mmCIF file with all atom_site columns, C-alpha atoms in Angstrom:
data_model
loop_
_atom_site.group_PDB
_atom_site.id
_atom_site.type_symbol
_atom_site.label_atom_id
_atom_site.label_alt_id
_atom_site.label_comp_id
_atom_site.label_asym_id
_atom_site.label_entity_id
_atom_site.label_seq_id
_atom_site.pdbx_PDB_ins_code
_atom_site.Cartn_x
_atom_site.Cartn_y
_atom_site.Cartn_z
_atom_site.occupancy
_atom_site.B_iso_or_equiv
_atom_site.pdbx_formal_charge
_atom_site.auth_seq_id
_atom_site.auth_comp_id
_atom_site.auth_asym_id
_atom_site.auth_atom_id
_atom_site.pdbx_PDB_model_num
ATOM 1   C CA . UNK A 1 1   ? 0.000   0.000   0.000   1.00 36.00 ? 275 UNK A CA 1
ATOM 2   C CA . UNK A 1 2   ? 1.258   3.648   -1.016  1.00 40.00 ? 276 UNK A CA 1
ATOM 3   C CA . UNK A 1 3   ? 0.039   6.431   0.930   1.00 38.00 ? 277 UNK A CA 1
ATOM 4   C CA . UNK A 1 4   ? -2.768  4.915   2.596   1.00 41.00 ? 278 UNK A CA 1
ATOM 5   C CA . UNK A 1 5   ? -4.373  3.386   -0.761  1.00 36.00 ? 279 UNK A CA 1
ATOM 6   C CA . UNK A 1 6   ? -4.882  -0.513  -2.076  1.00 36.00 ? 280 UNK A CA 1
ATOM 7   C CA . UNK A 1 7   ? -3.991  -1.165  -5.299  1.00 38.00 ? 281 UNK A CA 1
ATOM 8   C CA . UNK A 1 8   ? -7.229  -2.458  -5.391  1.00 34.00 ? 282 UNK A CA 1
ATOM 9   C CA . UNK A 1 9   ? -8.852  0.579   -5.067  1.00 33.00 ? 283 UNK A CA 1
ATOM 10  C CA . UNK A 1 10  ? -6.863  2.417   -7.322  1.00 33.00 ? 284 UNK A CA 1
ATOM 11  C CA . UNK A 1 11  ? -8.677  2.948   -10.733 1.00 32.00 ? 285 UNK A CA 1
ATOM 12  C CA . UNK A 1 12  ? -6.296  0.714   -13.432 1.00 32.00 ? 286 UNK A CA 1
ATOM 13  C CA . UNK A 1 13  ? -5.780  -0.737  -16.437 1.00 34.00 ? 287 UNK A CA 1
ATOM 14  C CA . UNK A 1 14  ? -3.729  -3.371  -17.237 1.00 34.00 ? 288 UNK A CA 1
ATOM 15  C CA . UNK A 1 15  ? -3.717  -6.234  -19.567 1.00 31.00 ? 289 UNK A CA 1
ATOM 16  C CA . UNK A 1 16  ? -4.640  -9.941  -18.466 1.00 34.00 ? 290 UNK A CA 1
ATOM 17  C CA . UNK A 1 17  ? -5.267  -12.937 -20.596 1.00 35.00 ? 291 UNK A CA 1
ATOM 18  C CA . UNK A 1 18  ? -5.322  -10.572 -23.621 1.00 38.00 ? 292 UNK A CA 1
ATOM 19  C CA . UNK A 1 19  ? -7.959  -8.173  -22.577 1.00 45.00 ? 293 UNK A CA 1
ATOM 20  C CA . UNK A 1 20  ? -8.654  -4.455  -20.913 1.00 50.00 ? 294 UNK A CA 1
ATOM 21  C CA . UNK A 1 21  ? -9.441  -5.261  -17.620 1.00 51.00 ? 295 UNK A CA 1
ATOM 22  C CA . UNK A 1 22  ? -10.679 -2.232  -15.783 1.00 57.00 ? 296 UNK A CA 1
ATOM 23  C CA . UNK A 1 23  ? -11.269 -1.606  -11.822 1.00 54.00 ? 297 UNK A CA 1
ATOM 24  C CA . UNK A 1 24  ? -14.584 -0.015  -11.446 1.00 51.00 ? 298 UNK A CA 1
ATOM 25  C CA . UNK A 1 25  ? -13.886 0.482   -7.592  1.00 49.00 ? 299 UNK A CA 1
ATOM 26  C CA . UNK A 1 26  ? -11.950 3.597   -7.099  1.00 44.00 ? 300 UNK A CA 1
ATOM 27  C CA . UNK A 1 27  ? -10.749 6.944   -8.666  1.00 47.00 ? 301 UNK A CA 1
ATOM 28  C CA . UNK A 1 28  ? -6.823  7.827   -8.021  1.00 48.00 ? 302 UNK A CA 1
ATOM 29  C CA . UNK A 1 29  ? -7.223  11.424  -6.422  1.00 53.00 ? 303 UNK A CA 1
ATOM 30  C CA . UNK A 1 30  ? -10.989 11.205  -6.700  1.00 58.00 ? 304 UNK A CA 1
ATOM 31  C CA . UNK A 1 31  ? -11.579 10.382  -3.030  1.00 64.00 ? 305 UNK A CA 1
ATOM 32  C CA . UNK A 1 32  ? -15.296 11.489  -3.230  1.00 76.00 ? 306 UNK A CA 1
ATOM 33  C CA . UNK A 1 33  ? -15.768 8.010   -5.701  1.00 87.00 ? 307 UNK A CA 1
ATOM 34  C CA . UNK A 1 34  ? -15.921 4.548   -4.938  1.00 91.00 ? 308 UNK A CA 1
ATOM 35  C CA . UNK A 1 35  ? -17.410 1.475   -6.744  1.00 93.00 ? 309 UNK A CA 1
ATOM 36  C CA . UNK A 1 36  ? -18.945 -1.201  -5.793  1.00 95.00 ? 310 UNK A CA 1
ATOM 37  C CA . UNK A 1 37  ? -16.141 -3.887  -6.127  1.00 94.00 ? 311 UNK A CA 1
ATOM 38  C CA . UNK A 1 38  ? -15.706 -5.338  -9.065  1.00 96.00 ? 312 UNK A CA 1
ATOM 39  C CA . UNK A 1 39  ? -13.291 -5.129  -12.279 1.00 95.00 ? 313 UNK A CA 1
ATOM 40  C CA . UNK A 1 40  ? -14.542 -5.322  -15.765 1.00 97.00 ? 314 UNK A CA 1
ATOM 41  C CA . UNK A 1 41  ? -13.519 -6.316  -19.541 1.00 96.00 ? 315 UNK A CA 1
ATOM 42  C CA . UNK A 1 42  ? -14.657 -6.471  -22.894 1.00 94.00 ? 316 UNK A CA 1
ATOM 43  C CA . UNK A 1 43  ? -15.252 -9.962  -24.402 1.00 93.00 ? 317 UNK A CA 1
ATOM 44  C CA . UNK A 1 44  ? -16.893 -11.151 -27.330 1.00 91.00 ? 318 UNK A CA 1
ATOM 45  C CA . UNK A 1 45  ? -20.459 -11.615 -25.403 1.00 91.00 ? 319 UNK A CA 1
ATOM 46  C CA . UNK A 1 46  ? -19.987 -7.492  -24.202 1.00 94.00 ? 320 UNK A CA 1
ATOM 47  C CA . UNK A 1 47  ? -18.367 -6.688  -20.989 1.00 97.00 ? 321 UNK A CA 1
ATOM 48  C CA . UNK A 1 48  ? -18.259 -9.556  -18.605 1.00 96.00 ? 322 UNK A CA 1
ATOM 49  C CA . UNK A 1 49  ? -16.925 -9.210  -14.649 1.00 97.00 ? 323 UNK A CA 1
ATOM 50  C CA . UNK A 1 50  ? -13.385 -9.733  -14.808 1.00 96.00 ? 324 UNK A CA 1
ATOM 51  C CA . UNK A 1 51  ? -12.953 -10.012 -10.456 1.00 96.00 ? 325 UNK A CA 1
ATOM 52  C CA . UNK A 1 52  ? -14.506 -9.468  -7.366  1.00 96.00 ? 326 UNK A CA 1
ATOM 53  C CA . UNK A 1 53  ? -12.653 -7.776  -4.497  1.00 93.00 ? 327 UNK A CA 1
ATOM 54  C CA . UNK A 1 54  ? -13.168 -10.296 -1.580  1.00 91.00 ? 328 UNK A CA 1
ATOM 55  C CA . UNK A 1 55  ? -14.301 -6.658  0.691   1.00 88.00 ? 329 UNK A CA 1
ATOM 56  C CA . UNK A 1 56  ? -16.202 -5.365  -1.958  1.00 91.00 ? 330 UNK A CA 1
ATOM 57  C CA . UNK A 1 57  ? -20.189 -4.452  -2.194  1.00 94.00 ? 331 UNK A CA 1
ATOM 58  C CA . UNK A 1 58  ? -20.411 -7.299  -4.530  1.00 95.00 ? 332 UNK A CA 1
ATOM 59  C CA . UNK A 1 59  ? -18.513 -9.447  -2.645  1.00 95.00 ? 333 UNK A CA 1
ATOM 60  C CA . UNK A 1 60  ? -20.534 -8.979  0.101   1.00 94.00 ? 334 UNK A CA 1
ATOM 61  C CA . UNK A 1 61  ? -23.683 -9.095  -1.343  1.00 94.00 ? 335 UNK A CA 1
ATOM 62  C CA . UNK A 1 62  ? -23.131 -12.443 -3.354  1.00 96.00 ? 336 UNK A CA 1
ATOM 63  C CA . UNK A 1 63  ? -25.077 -11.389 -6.128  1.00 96.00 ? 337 UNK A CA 1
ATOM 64  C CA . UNK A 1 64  ? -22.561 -11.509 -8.829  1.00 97.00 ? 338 UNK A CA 1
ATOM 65  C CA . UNK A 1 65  ? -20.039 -13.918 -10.445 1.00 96.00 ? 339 UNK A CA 1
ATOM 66  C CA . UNK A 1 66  ? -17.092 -13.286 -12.118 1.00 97.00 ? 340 UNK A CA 1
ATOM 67  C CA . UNK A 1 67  ? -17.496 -14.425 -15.971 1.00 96.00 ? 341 UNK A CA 1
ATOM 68  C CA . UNK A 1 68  ? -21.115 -12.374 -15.632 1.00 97.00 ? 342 UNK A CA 1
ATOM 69  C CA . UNK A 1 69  ? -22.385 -10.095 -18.361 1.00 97.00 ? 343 UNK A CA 1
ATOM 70  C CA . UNK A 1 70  ? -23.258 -6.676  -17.422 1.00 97.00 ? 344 UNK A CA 1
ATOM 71  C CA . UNK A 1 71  ? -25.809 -5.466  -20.036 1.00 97.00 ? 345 UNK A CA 1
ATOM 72  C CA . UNK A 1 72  ? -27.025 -2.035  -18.199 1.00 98.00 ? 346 UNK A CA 1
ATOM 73  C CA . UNK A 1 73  ? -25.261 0.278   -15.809 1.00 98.00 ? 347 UNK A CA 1
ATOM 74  C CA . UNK A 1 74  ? -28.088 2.771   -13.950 1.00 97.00 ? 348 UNK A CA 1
ATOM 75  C CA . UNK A 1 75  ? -30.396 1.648   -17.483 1.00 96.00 ? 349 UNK A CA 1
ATOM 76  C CA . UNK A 1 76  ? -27.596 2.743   -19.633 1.00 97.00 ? 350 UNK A CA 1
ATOM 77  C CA . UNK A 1 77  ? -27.178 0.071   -22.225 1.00 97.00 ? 351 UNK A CA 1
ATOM 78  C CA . UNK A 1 78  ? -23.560 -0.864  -22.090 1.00 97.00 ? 352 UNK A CA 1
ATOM 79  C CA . UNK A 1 79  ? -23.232 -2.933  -25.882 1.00 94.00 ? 353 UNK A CA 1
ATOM 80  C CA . UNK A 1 80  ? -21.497 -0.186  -27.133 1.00 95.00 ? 354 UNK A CA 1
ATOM 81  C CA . UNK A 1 81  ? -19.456 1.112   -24.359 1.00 96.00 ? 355 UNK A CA 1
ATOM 82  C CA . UNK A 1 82  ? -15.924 0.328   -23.431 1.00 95.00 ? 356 UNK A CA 1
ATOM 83  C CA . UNK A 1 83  ? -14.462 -1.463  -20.594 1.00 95.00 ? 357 UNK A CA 1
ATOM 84  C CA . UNK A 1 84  ? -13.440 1.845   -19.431 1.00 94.00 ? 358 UNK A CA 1
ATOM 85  C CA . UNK A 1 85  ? -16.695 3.585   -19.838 1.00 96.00 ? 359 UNK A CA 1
ATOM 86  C CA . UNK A 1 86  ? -18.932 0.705   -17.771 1.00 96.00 ? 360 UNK A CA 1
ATOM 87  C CA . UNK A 1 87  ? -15.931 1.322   -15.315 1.00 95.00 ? 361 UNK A CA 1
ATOM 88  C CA . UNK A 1 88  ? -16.678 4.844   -14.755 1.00 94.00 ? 362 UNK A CA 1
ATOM 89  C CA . UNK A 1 89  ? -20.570 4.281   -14.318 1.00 96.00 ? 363 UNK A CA 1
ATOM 90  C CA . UNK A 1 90  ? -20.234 1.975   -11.424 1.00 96.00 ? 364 UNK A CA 1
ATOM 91  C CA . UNK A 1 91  ? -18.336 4.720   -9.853  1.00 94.00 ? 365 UNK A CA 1
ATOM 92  C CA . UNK A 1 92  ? -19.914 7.408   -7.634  1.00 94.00 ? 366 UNK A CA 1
ATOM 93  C CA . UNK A 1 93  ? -20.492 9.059   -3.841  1.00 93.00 ? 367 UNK A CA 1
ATOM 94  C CA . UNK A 1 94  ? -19.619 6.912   -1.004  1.00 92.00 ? 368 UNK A CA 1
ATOM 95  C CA . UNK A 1 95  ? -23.478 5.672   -0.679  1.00 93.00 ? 369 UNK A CA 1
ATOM 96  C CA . UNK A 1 96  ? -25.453 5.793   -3.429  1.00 96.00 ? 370 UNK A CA 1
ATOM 97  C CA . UNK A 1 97  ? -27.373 2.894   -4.993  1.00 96.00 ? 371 UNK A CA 1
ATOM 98  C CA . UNK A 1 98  ? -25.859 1.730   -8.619  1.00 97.00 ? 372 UNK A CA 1
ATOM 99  C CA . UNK A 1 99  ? -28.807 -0.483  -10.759 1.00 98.00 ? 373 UNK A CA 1
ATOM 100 C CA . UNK A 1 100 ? -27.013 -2.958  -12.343 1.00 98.00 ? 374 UNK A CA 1
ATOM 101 C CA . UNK A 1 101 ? -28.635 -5.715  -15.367 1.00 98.00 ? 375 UNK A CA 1
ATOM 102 C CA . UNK A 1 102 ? -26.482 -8.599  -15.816 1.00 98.00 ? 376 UNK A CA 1
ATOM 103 C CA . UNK A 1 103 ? -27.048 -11.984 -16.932 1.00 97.00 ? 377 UNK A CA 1
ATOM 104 C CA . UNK A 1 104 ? -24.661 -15.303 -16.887 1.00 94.00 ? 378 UNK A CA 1
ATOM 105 C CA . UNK A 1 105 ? -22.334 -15.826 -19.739 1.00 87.00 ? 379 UNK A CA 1
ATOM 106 C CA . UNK A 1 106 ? -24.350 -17.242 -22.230 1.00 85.00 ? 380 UNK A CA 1
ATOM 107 C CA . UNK A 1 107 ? -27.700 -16.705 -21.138 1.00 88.00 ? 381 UNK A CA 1
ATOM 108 C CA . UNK A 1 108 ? -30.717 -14.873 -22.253 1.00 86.00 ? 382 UNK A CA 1
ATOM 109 C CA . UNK A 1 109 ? -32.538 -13.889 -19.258 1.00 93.00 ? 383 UNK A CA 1
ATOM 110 C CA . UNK A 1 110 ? -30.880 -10.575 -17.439 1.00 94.00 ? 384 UNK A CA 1
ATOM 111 C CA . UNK A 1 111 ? -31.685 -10.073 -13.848 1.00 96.00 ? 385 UNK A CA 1
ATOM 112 C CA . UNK A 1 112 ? -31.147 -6.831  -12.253 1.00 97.00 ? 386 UNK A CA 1
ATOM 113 C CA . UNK A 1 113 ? -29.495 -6.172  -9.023  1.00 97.00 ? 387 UNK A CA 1
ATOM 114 C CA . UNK A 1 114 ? -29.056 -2.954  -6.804  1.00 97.00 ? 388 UNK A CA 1
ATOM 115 C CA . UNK A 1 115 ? -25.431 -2.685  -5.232  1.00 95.00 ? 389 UNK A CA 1
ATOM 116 C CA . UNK A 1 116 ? -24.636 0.406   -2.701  1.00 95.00 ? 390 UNK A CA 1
ATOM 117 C CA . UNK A 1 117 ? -21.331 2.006   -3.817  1.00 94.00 ? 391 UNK A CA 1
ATOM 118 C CA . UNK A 1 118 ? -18.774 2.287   -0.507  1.00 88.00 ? 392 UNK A CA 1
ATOM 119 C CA . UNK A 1 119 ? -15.364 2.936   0.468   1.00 82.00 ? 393 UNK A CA 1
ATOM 120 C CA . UNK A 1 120 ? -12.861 0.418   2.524   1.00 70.00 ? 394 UNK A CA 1
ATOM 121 C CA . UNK A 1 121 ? -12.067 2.680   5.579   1.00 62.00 ? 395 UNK A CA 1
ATOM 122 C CA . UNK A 1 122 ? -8.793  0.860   6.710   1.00 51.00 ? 396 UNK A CA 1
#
């Protein structure tokens, strides 16, 4: 840790398996913005949930799965966004409620779930 912050909250990009993997979980000197956990990439099916950090929102909940498709961010349609774009709509005030619709990797059916955005105080 470097002045206090996770790397895991830090907002990065790096490459993994071939693919933009993006953490939707916190802004580097944004401290007003958190996520709610997770890290995302573009695949062929859209962008799928790349990780879950284990003291996350989503974590905690147990709600979503790594290898899940996120179709909608707050009913923003996400088929045409980026990694980095989805990434920056799960982030927002310590908080507030995020709408997400996601479905499992190769299914039709979406199912929506509500996650509260927070910030790790340790």
């Amino acid at each position: 840790m470097a002045n206090g912050v996770g790397e895991g909250e830090q907002q990065a990009q790096q490459v993994r398996a071939g693919r933009e993997e993006v953490y939707g979980s916190h802004t580097q000197g944004r401290d007003d913005l958190c996520g709610v956990g997770i890290s995302v990439a573009h695949e062929e099916q859209g962008i799928c949930i790349a990780s879950i950090y284990p003291c996350g929102a989503a974590a905690y909940s147990g709600q979503l799965a790594v290898g899940d498709i996120v179709n909608a961010v707050d009913e923003i349609d996400t088929s045409s966004l980026t990694a980095s774009e989805v990434a920056s709509l799960l982030l927002g005030t310590h908080g507030t409620l995020v709408r997400l619709s996601v479905s499992e990797k190769g299914a039709h059916l979406s199912r929506v779930v509500w996650m509260m955005r927070f910030q790790r105080s340790w």
